[in-house]
């Protein structure tokens, strides 16, 4: 018997495990034979809900050579998909679109001395995938990872970040922000204000300028917009293939 038409464009994957970081933050690991991807891209994950496929894009956290595939997500109170994703267990079936896509990738980034990867919340996922590849370390003199969250317990993937810092000592800097509450070792507040007053550069021990930096932004669209505006005041503009610039971005919603 033929599978229903709606099913044919989806590949079947198998859940390996699920990590619960907080009430709302989860990492789902999946084995699936999807096409190759570049670090920074996303897959579409889907579940059949009331006999319809409901799909959303989720960035890979794993590097292209790593298996299983890993996706970091936040549950949304009324989200039909995330409320089901978070209940999946090892061995459960999940559907994936066969071809990953997305432009938050280093092959779209022009040469510069410093690469700044600035994320809020789950937007750190694609940057971890990028940092687990060789390309950033071969192409940039310095790489700065910035993770901005509301609360300290949302500063996830600390072991991964510590491992990267140890492997790339001298070349990598990591800066975290906690906006709601004071946390030792993290800046307080938001990224755009910290660019404006110089505290981000001070924490990274590096300067941020149009002459020597490229910035990738991922996460909350308001952070992406406000940070782009702050960088514009420093003479930086969005990068386009036909008009090279200094900012590459992905809005998460
Ligand atoms: P969030 O509200 O995105 O906040 C994360 C960090 O970004 C916080 O430190 C926050 O600071 C900061 N931020 C917010 N607006 C900013 C701006 N204009 N400029 C600079 N920084 C800014 O929190 P989250 O927990 O990661 O995500 C929460 C909500 O995002 C979810 O509940 C959901 O509504 C939405 N979301 C939707 C999707 C989707 O696919 N639909 C995916 C992910 C998240 P403050 O604490 O000062 O606000």
mmCIF file of N, CA and C in Angstrom, residues 36-169:
data_model
loop_
_atom_site.group_PDB
_atom_site.id
_atom_site.type_symbol
_atom_site.label_atom_id
_atom_site.label_comp_id
_atom_site.label_asym_id
_atom_site.label_seq_id
_atom_site.Cartn_x
_atom_site.Cartn_y
_atom_site.Cartn_z
ATOM 1 N N UNK A 36 23.114 15.969 3.622
ATOM 2 C CA UNK A 36 24.173 16.698 4.316
ATOM 3 C C UNK A 36 23.788 18.158 4.525
ATOM 4 N N UNK A 37 24.434 18.797 5.494
ATOM 5 C CA UNK A 37 24.133 20.206 5.773
ATOM 6 C C UNK A 37 25.411 20.947 6.097
ATOM 7 N N UNK A 38 25.349 22.270 6.059
ATOM 8 C CA UNK A 38 26.475 23.093 6.505
ATOM 9 C C UNK A 38 26.173 23.597 7.915
ATOM 10 N N UNK A 39 27.189 23.650 8.759
ATOM 11 C CA UNK A 39 26.982 24.124 10.137
ATOM 12 C C UNK A 39 26.306 25.489 10.112
ATOM 13 N N UNK A 40 25.247 25.637 10.925
ATOM 14 C CA UNK A 40 24.465 26.873 10.955
ATOM 15 C C UNK A 40 23.107 26.703 10.286
ATOM 16 N N UNK A 41 22.947 25.604 9.544
ATOM 17 C CA UNK A 41 21.654 25.397 8.860
ATOM 18 C C UNK A 41 20.634 24.723 9.795
ATOM 19 N N UNK A 42 19.411 24.618 9.304
ATOM 20 C CA UNK A 42 18.349 23.995 10.091
ATOM 21 C C UNK A 42 17.663 22.880 9.313
ATOM 22 N N UNK A 43 17.046 21.983 10.096
ATOM 23 C CA UNK A 43 16.189 20.943 9.518
ATOM 24 C C UNK A 43 14.753 21.313 9.856
ATOM 25 N N UNK A 44 13.814 20.735 9.130
ATOM 26 C CA UNK A 44 12.416 20.882 9.539
ATOM 27 C C UNK A 44 12.012 19.612 10.264
ATOM 28 N N UNK A 45 11.531 19.767 11.492
ATOM 29 C CA UNK A 45 11.032 18.621 12.258
ATOM 30 C C UNK A 45 9.513 18.660 12.220
ATOM 31 N N UNK A 46 8.914 17.486 12.145
ATOM 32 C CA UNK A 46 7.454 17.434 12.042
ATOM 33 C C UNK A 46 6.877 16.258 12.817
ATOM 34 N N UNK A 47 5.638 16.451 13.267
ATOM 35 C CA UNK A 47 4.861 15.365 13.867
ATOM 36 C C UNK A 47 3.470 15.396 13.241
ATOM 37 N N UNK A 48 2.848 14.249 13.195
ATOM 38 C CA UNK A 48 1.469 14.192 12.689
ATOM 39 C C UNK A 48 0.542 14.549 13.840
ATOM 40 N N UNK A 49 -0.177 15.661 13.683
ATOM 41 C CA UNK A 49 -1.082 16.124 14.738
ATOM 42 C C UNK A 49 -2.474 16.249 14.134
ATOM 43 N N UNK A 50 -3.413 15.502 14.673
ATOM 44 C CA UNK A 50 -4.773 15.443 14.112
ATOM 45 C C UNK A 50 -4.720 15.178 12.607
ATOM 46 N N UNK A 51 -3.948 14.192 12.239
ATOM 47 C CA UNK A 51 -3.759 13.713 10.855
ATOM 48 C C UNK A 51 -3.188 14.763 9.899
ATOM 49 N N UNK A 52 -2.611 15.828 10.451
ATOM 50 C CA UNK A 52 -1.876 16.782 9.607
ATOM 51 C C UNK A 52 -0.443 16.863 10.083
ATOM 52 N N UNK A 53 0.486 17.050 9.131
ATOM 53 C CA UNK A 53 1.877 17.209 9.533
ATOM 54 C C UNK A 53 2.105 18.651 9.974
ATOM 55 N N UNK A 54 2.571 18.831 11.191
ATOM 56 C CA UNK A 54 2.914 20.170 11.696
ATOM 57 C C UNK A 54 4.437 20.230 11.787
ATOM 58 N N UNK A 55 5.032 21.193 11.064
ATOM 59 C CA UNK A 55 6.494 21.245 10.953
ATOM 60 C C UNK A 55 7.020 22.615 11.334
ATOM 61 N N UNK A 56 8.209 22.644 11.929
ATOM 62 C CA UNK A 56 8.895 23.900 12.235
ATOM 63 C C UNK A 56 10.389 23.701 11.997
ATOM 64 N N UNK A 57 11.093 24.788 11.645
ATOM 65 C CA UNK A 57 12.544 24.669 11.469
ATOM 66 C C UNK A 57 13.282 24.675 12.806
ATOM 67 N N UNK A 58 14.293 23.832 12.922
ATOM 68 C CA UNK A 58 15.153 23.794 14.114
ATOM 69 C C UNK A 58 16.603 23.644 13.662
ATOM 70 N N UNK A 59 17.466 24.520 14.169
ATOM 71 C CA UNK A 59 18.876 24.493 13.775
ATOM 72 C C UNK A 59 19.582 23.265 14.349
ATOM 73 N N UNK A 60 20.537 22.745 13.588
ATOM 74 C CA UNK A 60 21.389 21.673 14.099
ATOM 75 C C UNK A 60 22.335 22.244 15.152
ATOM 76 N N UNK A 61 22.500 21.533 16.257
ATOM 77 C CA UNK A 61 23.534 21.870 17.237
ATOM 78 C C UNK A 61 24.782 21.033 16.946
ATOM 79 N N UNK A 62 24.578 19.843 16.423
ATOM 80 C CA UNK A 62 25.721 18.986 16.077
ATOM 81 C C UNK A 62 26.441 19.537 14.848
ATOM 82 N N UNK A 63 27.746 19.256 14.785
ATOM 83 C CA UNK A 63 28.498 19.578 13.574
ATOM 84 C C UNK A 63 28.084 18.596 12.476
ATOM 85 N N UNK A 64 28.298 18.967 11.208
ATOM 86 C CA UNK A 64 27.862 18.089 10.118
ATOM 87 C C UNK A 64 28.404 16.657 10.210
ATOM 88 N N UNK A 65 29.597 16.487 10.785
ATOM 89 C CA UNK A 65 30.159 15.131 10.843
ATOM 90 C C UNK A 65 29.661 14.342 12.049
ATOM 91 N N UNK A 66 28.987 14.999 12.978
ATOM 92 C CA UNK A 66 28.573 14.327 14.212
ATOM 93 C C UNK A 66 27.185 13.688 14.081
ATOM 94 N N UNK A 67 27.011 12.572 14.739
ATOM 95 C CA UNK A 67 25.706 11.947 14.890
ATOM 96 C C UNK A 67 25.522 11.574 16.347
ATOM 97 N N UNK A 68 24.310 11.547 16.893
ATOM 98 C CA UNK A 68 23.059 11.862 16.208
ATOM 99 C C UNK A 68 22.915 13.363 15.959
ATOM 100 N N UNK A 69 21.866 13.712 15.220
ATOM 101 C CA UNK A 69 21.520 15.114 15.055
ATOM 102 C C UNK A 69 20.935 15.635 16.380
ATOM 103 N N UNK A 70 21.211 16.920 16.644
ATOM 104 C CA UNK A 70 20.742 17.489 17.914
ATOM 105 C C UNK A 70 20.062 18.825 17.668
ATOM 106 N N UNK A 71 18.935 19.048 18.345
ATOM 107 C CA UNK A 71 18.138 20.268 18.172
ATOM 108 C C UNK A 71 17.793 20.828 19.551
ATOM 109 N N UNK A 72 18.027 22.136 19.710
ATOM 110 C CA UNK A 72 17.814 22.803 21.004
ATOM 111 C C UNK A 72 16.587 23.703 20.865
ATOM 112 N N UNK A 73 15.598 23.521 21.729
ATOM 113 C CA UNK A 73 14.359 24.293 21.543
ATOM 114 C C UNK A 73 13.737 24.677 22.873
ATOM 115 N N UNK A 74 12.889 25.694 22.786
ATOM 116 C CA UNK A 74 12.123 26.154 23.951
ATOM 117 C C UNK A 74 10.658 25.797 23.703
ATOM 118 N N UNK A 75 9.979 25.293 24.733
ATOM 119 C CA UNK A 75 8.564 24.990 24.540
ATOM 120 C C UNK A 75 7.761 26.283 24.615
ATOM 121 N N UNK A 76 6.783 26.392 23.749
ATOM 122 C CA UNK A 76 5.899 27.558 23.734
ATOM 123 C C UNK A 76 4.585 27.120 24.368
ATOM 124 N N UNK A 77 4.002 27.933 25.244
ATOM 125 C CA UNK A 77 2.814 27.505 26.007
ATOM 126 C C UNK A 77 1.694 26.970 25.111
ATOM 127 N N UNK A 78 1.475 27.613 23.970
ATOM 128 C CA UNK A 78 0.409 27.147 23.075
ATOM 129 C C UNK A 78 0.981 26.540 21.800
ATOM 130 N N UNK A 79 2.212 26.109 21.841
ATOM 131 C CA UNK A 79 2.842 25.568 20.630
ATOM 132 C C UNK A 79 2.425 24.127 20.395
ATOM 133 N N UNK A 80 1.701 23.874 19.296
ATOM 134 C CA UNK A 80 1.234 22.508 19.063
ATOM 135 C C UNK A 80 2.396 21.528 18.901
ATOM 136 N N UNK A 81 3.478 21.995 18.294
ATOM 137 C CA UNK A 81 4.592 21.079 18.053
ATOM 138 C C UNK A 81 5.472 20.922 19.295
ATOM 139 N N UNK A 82 5.920 22.046 19.884
ATOM 140 C CA UNK A 82 6.887 21.913 20.991
ATOM 141 C C UNK A 82 6.277 21.210 22.200
ATOM 142 N N UNK A 83 4.957 21.392 22.420
ATOM 143 C CA UNK A 83 4.335 20.705 23.554
ATOM 144 C C UNK A 83 4.340 19.191 23.361
ATOM 145 N N UNK A 84 4.426 18.758 22.085
ATOM 146 C CA UNK A 84 4.531 17.318 21.822
ATOM 147 C C UNK A 84 5.983 16.861 21.734
ATOM 148 N N UNK A 85 6.826 17.730 21.138
ATOM 149 C CA UNK A 85 8.256 17.371 21.021
ATOM 150 C C UNK A 85 8.835 17.026 22.391
ATOM 151 N N UNK A 86 8.457 17.819 23.392
ATOM 152 C CA UNK A 86 9.104 17.652 24.702
ATOM 153 C C UNK A 86 8.664 16.369 25.398
ATOM 154 N N UNK A 87 7.656 15.702 24.862
ATOM 155 C CA UNK A 87 7.208 14.444 25.474
ATOM 156 C C UNK A 87 7.796 13.222 24.772
ATOM 157 N N UNK A 88 8.537 13.453 23.690
ATOM 158 C CA UNK A 88 9.113 12.322 22.958
ATOM 159 C C UNK A 88 10.174 11.629 23.802
ATOM 160 N N UNK A 89 10.243 10.308 23.617
ATOM 161 C CA UNK A 89 11.221 9.513 24.360
ATOM 162 C C UNK A 89 12.038 8.673 23.399
ATOM 163 N N UNK A 90 13.115 8.098 23.904
ATOM 164 C CA UNK A 90 13.989 7.249 23.073
ATOM 165 C C UNK A 90 13.147 6.201 22.345
ATOM 166 N N UNK A 91 13.403 6.067 21.042
ATOM 167 C CA UNK A 91 12.699 5.059 20.245
ATOM 168 C C UNK A 91 11.483 5.608 19.522
ATOM 169 N N UNK A 92 10.991 6.772 19.928
ATOM 170 C CA UNK A 92 9.815 7.355 19.269
ATOM 171 C C UNK A 92 10.169 7.819 17.856
ATOM 172 N N UNK A 93 9.150 7.892 17.016
ATOM 173 C CA UNK A 93 9.342 8.354 15.641
ATOM 174 C C UNK A 93 9.127 9.852 15.545
ATOM 175 N N UNK A 94 9.978 10.493 14.733
ATOM 176 C CA UNK A 94 9.788 11.915 14.412
ATOM 177 C C UNK A 94 10.038 12.050 12.918
ATOM 178 N N UNK A 95 9.408 13.017 12.273
ATOM 179 C CA UNK A 95 9.581 13.189 10.831
ATOM 180 C C UNK A 95 10.476 14.388 10.555
ATOM 181 N N UNK A 96 11.270 14.273 9.499
ATOM 182 C CA UNK A 96 12.170 15.363 9.116
ATOM 183 C C UNK A 96 12.049 15.609 7.619
ATOM 184 N N UNK A 97 12.126 16.885 7.221
ATOM 185 C CA UNK A 97 12.209 17.196 5.796
ATOM 186 C C UNK A 97 13.562 16.690 5.298
ATOM 187 N N UNK A 98 13.606 16.149 4.093
ATOM 188 C CA UNK A 98 14.845 15.497 3.638
ATOM 189 C C UNK A 98 16.031 16.438 3.485
ATOM 190 N N UNK A 99 15.758 17.738 3.189
ATOM 191 C CA UNK A 99 16.873 18.649 2.881
ATOM 192 C C UNK A 99 16.972 19.795 3.884
ATOM 193 N N UNK A 100 18.082 19.888 4.607
ATOM 194 C CA UNK A 100 18.310 21.056 5.472
ATOM 195 C C UNK A 100 18.493 22.319 4.631
ATOM 196 N N UNK A 101 18.308 23.488 5.256
ATOM 197 C CA UNK A 101 18.543 24.748 4.529
ATOM 198 C C UNK A 101 18.907 25.854 5.509
ATOM 199 N N UNK A 102 19.132 27.063 4.969
ATOM 200 C CA UNK A 102 19.469 28.202 5.824
ATOM 201 C C UNK A 102 20.755 28.880 5.405
ATOM 202 N N UNK A 103 20.844 30.177 5.726
ATOM 203 C CA UNK A 103 21.974 31.004 5.276
ATOM 204 C C UNK A 103 22.853 31.515 6.419
ATOM 205 N N UNK A 104 22.620 31.042 7.631
ATOM 206 C CA UNK A 104 23.461 31.456 8.761
ATOM 207 C C UNK A 104 24.714 30.569 8.776
ATOM 208 N N UNK A 105 25.493 30.668 7.721
ATOM 209 C CA UNK A 105 26.610 29.726 7.511
ATOM 210 C C UNK A 105 27.883 30.507 7.185
ATOM 211 N N UNK A 106 29.016 29.931 7.532
ATOM 212 C CA UNK A 106 30.281 30.650 7.310
ATOM 213 C C UNK A 106 30.611 30.806 5.832
ATOM 214 N N UNK A 107 30.082 29.936 4.978
ATOM 215 C CA UNK A 107 30.375 30.091 3.544
ATOM 216 C C UNK A 107 29.753 31.371 2.986
ATOM 217 N N UNK A 108 28.821 31.980 3.739
ATOM 218 C CA UNK A 108 28.216 33.248 3.324
ATOM 219 C C UNK A 108 28.895 34.446 3.986
ATOM 220 N N UNK A 109 29.912 34.192 4.798
ATOM 221 C CA UNK A 109 30.550 35.270 5.572
ATOM 222 C C UNK A 109 31.879 35.650 4.922
ATOM 223 N N UNK A 110 32.073 36.957 4.643
ATOM 224 C CA UNK A 110 33.334 37.375 4.026
ATOM 225 C C UNK A 110 34.493 37.339 5.022
ATOM 226 N N UNK A 111 35.691 37.495 4.502
ATOM 227 C CA UNK A 111 36.883 37.452 5.354
ATOM 228 C C UNK A 111 36.884 38.616 6.335
ATOM 229 N N UNK A 112 37.328 38.362 7.557
ATOM 230 C CA UNK A 112 37.569 39.428 8.533
ATOM 231 C C UNK A 112 38.468 38.846 9.618
ATOM 232 N N UNK A 113 38.977 39.714 10.493
ATOM 233 C CA UNK A 113 39.887 39.218 11.534
ATOM 234 C C UNK A 113 39.111 38.589 12.689
ATOM 235 N N UNK A 114 37.955 39.200 13.009
ATOM 236 C CA UNK A 114 37.211 38.749 14.194
ATOM 237 C C UNK A 114 35.802 38.322 13.803
ATOM 238 N N UNK A 115 35.364 37.210 14.360
ATOM 239 C CA UNK A 115 34.000 36.732 14.143
ATOM 240 C C UNK A 115 33.270 36.801 15.478
ATOM 241 N N UNK A 116 32.169 37.552 15.492
ATOM 242 C CA UNK A 116 31.344 37.673 16.703
ATOM 243 C C UNK A 116 30.050 36.899 16.469
ATOM 244 N N UNK A 117 29.774 35.915 17.323
ATOM 245 C CA UNK A 117 28.555 35.113 17.219
ATOM 246 C C UNK A 117 27.674 35.487 18.402
ATOM 247 N N UNK A 118 26.587 36.201 18.137
ATOM 248 C CA UNK A 118 25.770 36.752 19.221
ATOM 249 C C UNK A 118 24.379 36.117 19.193
ATOM 250 N N UNK A 119 24.031 35.425 20.288
ATOM 251 C CA UNK A 119 22.764 34.695 20.345
ATOM 252 C C UNK A 119 21.979 35.049 21.585
ATOM 253 N N UNK A 120 20.651 35.009 21.468
ATOM 254 C CA UNK A 120 19.814 34.928 22.667
ATOM 255 C C UNK A 120 19.203 33.529 22.707
ATOM 256 N N UNK A 121 18.988 33.046 23.925
ATOM 257 C CA UNK A 121 18.260 31.797 24.152
ATOM 258 C C UNK A 121 18.738 30.646 23.286
ATOM 259 N N UNK A 122 17.775 29.990 22.624
ATOM 260 C CA UNK A 122 18.102 28.807 21.827
ATOM 261 C C UNK A 122 18.874 29.161 20.552
ATOM 262 N N UNK A 123 19.007 30.441 20.268
ATOM 263 C CA UNK A 123 19.784 30.886 19.099
ATOM 264 C C UNK A 123 21.254 30.511 19.180
ATOM 265 N N UNK A 124 21.699 30.017 20.333
ATOM 266 C CA UNK A 124 23.097 29.591 20.438
ATOM 267 C C UNK A 124 23.343 28.278 19.669
ATOM 268 N N UNK A 125 22.277 27.528 19.418
ATOM 269 C CA UNK A 125 22.422 26.203 18.787
ATOM 270 C C UNK A 125 23.258 26.207 17.510
ATOM 271 N N UNK A 126 22.877 26.986 16.488
ATOM 272 C CA UNK A 126 23.644 26.953 15.237
ATOM 273 C C UNK A 126 25.087 27.416 15.412
ATOM 274 N N UNK A 127 25.340 28.298 16.380
ATOM 275 C CA UNK A 127 26.716 28.752 16.600
ATOM 276 C C UNK A 127 27.577 27.633 17.193
ATOM 277 N N UNK A 128 26.970 26.790 18.029
ATOM 278 C CA UNK A 128 27.738 25.661 18.568
ATOM 279 C C UNK A 128 28.108 24.712 17.435
ATOM 280 N N UNK A 129 27.177 24.490 16.518
ATOM 281 C CA UNK A 129 27.483 23.637 15.357
ATOM 282 C C UNK A 129 28.666 24.218 14.581
ATOM 283 N N UNK A 130 28.626 25.513 14.320
ATOM 284 C CA UNK A 130 29.715 26.185 13.583
ATOM 285 C C UNK A 130 31.038 26.044 14.339
ATOM 286 N N UNK A 131 31.002 26.253 15.662
ATOM 287 C CA UNK A 131 32.244 26.249 16.452
ATOM 288 C C UNK A 131 32.846 24.852 16.564
ATOM 289 N N UNK A 132 32.034 23.825 16.308
ATOM 290 C CA UNK A 132 32.559 22.453 16.366
ATOM 291 C C UNK A 132 33.208 22.031 15.048
ATOM 292 N N UNK A 133 33.173 22.927 14.048
ATOM 293 C CA UNK A 133 33.860 22.634 12.786
ATOM 294 C C UNK A 133 35.231 23.317 12.783
ATOM 295 N N UNK A 134 36.044 23.027 11.784
ATOM 296 C CA UNK A 134 37.392 23.615 11.709
ATOM 297 C C UNK A 134 37.371 25.032 11.143
ATOM 298 N N UNK A 135 36.347 25.351 10.330
ATOM 299 C CA UNK A 135 36.360 26.592 9.542
ATOM 300 C C UNK A 135 36.605 27.866 10.362
ATOM 301 N N UNK A 136 35.888 28.090 11.482
ATOM 302 C CA UNK A 136 36.109 29.369 12.169
ATOM 303 C C UNK A 136 37.539 29.515 12.661
ATOM 304 N N UNK A 137 38.146 28.436 13.062
ATOM 305 C CA UNK A 137 39.500 28.488 13.643
ATOM 306 C C UNK A 137 40.545 28.676 12.562
ATOM 307 N N UNK A 138 40.220 28.255 11.361
ATOM 308 C CA UNK A 138 41.152 28.456 10.244
ATOM 309 C C UNK A 138 40.997 29.844 9.637
ATOM 310 N N UNK A 139 39.777 30.400 9.704
ATOM 311 C CA UNK A 139 39.505 31.633 8.966
ATOM 312 C C UNK A 139 39.648 32.917 9.772
ATOM 313 N N UNK A 140 39.465 32.852 11.102
ATOM 314 C CA UNK A 140 39.419 34.086 11.901
ATOM 315 C C UNK A 140 40.506 34.068 12.974
ATOM 316 N N UNK A 141 41.063 35.250 13.218
ATOM 317 C CA UNK A 141 42.087 35.345 14.264
ATOM 318 C C UNK A 141 41.451 35.170 15.643
ATOM 319 N N UNK A 142 40.273 35.787 15.810
ATOM 320 C CA UNK A 142 39.548 35.677 17.080
ATOM 321 C C UNK A 142 38.092 35.326 16.803
ATOM 322 N N UNK A 143 37.512 34.529 17.698
ATOM 323 C CA UNK A 143 36.093 34.182 17.613
ATOM 324 C C UNK A 143 35.471 34.443 18.983
ATOM 325 N N UNK A 144 34.399 35.239 18.998
ATOM 326 C CA UNK A 144 33.725 35.570 20.267
ATOM 327 C C UNK A 144 32.317 34.973 20.237
ATOM 328 N N UNK A 145 31.991 34.184 21.249
ATOM 329 C CA UNK A 145 30.641 33.643 21.380
ATOM 330 C C UNK A 145 29.929 34.396 22.492
ATOM 331 N N UNK A 146 28.765 34.963 22.157
ATOM 332 C CA UNK A 146 27.984 35.717 23.142
ATOM 333 C C UNK A 146 26.632 35.027 23.315
ATOM 334 N N UNK A 147 26.305 34.677 24.557
ATOM 335 C CA UNK A 147 25.014 34.038 24.834
ATOM 336 C C UNK A 147 24.261 34.887 25.856
ATOM 337 N N UNK A 148 23.112 35.415 25.431
ATOM 338 C CA UNK A 148 22.314 36.288 26.299
ATOM 339 C C UNK A 148 20.988 35.618 26.644
ATOM 340 N N UNK A 149 20.719 35.516 27.941
ATOM 341 C CA UNK A 149 19.490 34.855 28.405
ATOM 342 C C UNK A 149 18.844 35.696 29.510
ATOM 343 N N UNK A 150 17.617 35.305 29.846
ATOM 344 C CA UNK A 150 16.929 36.023 30.932
ATOM 345 C C UNK A 150 17.486 35.610 32.291
ATOM 346 N N UNK A 151 17.566 34.291 32.525
ATOM 347 C CA UNK A 151 17.944 33.772 33.853
ATOM 348 C C UNK A 151 19.168 32.876 33.754
ATOM 349 N N UNK A 152 19.940 32.826 34.857
ATOM 350 C CA UNK A 152 21.215 32.096 34.842
ATOM 351 C C UNK A 152 21.046 30.622 34.444
ATOM 352 N N UNK A 153 19.931 29.983 34.836
ATOM 353 C CA UNK A 153 19.798 28.551 34.507
ATOM 354 C C UNK A 153 19.550 28.312 33.017
ATOM 355 N N UNK A 154 19.397 29.414 32.256
ATOM 356 C CA UNK A 154 19.253 29.270 30.797
ATOM 357 C C UNK A 154 20.604 29.371 30.086
ATOM 358 N N UNK A 155 21.673 29.542 30.843
ATOM 359 C CA UNK A 155 23.025 29.512 30.260
ATOM 360 C C UNK A 155 23.424 28.044 30.083
ATOM 361 N N UNK A 156 22.902 27.440 29.054
ATOM 362 C CA UNK A 156 23.064 26.006 28.813
ATOM 363 C C UNK A 156 24.325 25.733 27.991
ATOM 364 N N UNK A 157 24.618 24.458 27.803
ATOM 365 C CA UNK A 157 25.777 24.018 27.010
ATOM 366 C C UNK A 157 27.093 24.574 27.558
ATOM 367 N N UNK A 158 27.168 24.762 28.893
ATOM 368 C CA UNK A 158 28.408 25.303 29.477
ATOM 369 C C UNK A 158 29.586 24.355 29.254
ATOM 370 N N UNK A 159 29.344 23.032 29.355
ATOM 371 C CA UNK A 159 30.455 22.077 29.168
ATOM 372 C C UNK A 159 30.994 22.158 27.750
ATOM 373 N N UNK A 160 30.084 22.282 26.789
ATOM 374 C CA UNK A 160 30.505 22.383 25.382
ATOM 375 C C UNK A 160 31.343 23.640 25.195
ATOM 376 N N UNK A 161 30.886 24.742 25.782
ATOM 377 C CA UNK A 161 31.600 26.016 25.620
ATOM 378 C C UNK A 161 32.957 25.956 26.328
ATOM 379 N N UNK A 162 32.993 25.368 27.523
ATOM 380 C CA UNK A 162 34.284 25.229 28.232
ATOM 381 C C UNK A 162 35.251 24.377 27.415
ATOM 382 N N UNK A 163 34.733 23.331 26.790
ATOM 383 C CA UNK A 163 35.578 22.462 25.962
ATOM 384 C C UNK A 163 36.146 23.220 24.768
ATOM 385 N N UNK A 164 35.321 24.039 24.143
ATOM 386 C CA UNK A 164 35.786 24.846 23.000
ATOM 387 C C UNK A 164 36.842 25.847 23.452
ATOM 388 N N UNK A 165 36.597 26.481 24.606
ATOM 389 C CA UNK A 165 37.558 27.467 25.121
ATOM 390 C C UNK A 165 38.901 26.794 25.414
ATOM 391 N N UNK A 166 38.852 25.591 25.943
ATOM 392 C CA UNK A 166 40.105 24.887 26.265
ATOM 393 C C UNK A 166 40.847 24.516 24.974
ATOM 394 N N UNK A 167 40.086 24.087 23.969
ATOM 395 C CA UNK A 167 40.718 23.674 22.698
ATOM 396 C C UNK A 167 41.262 24.863 21.915
ATOM 397 N N UNK A 168 40.653 26.021 22.088
ATOM 398 C CA UNK A 168 41.025 27.175 21.263
ATOM 399 C C UNK A 168 41.456 28.347 22.151
ATOM 400 N N UNK A 169 42.230 28.008 23.163
ATOM 401 C CA UNK A 169 42.702 29.022 24.118
ATOM 402 C C UNK A 169 43.447 30.105 23.352
#
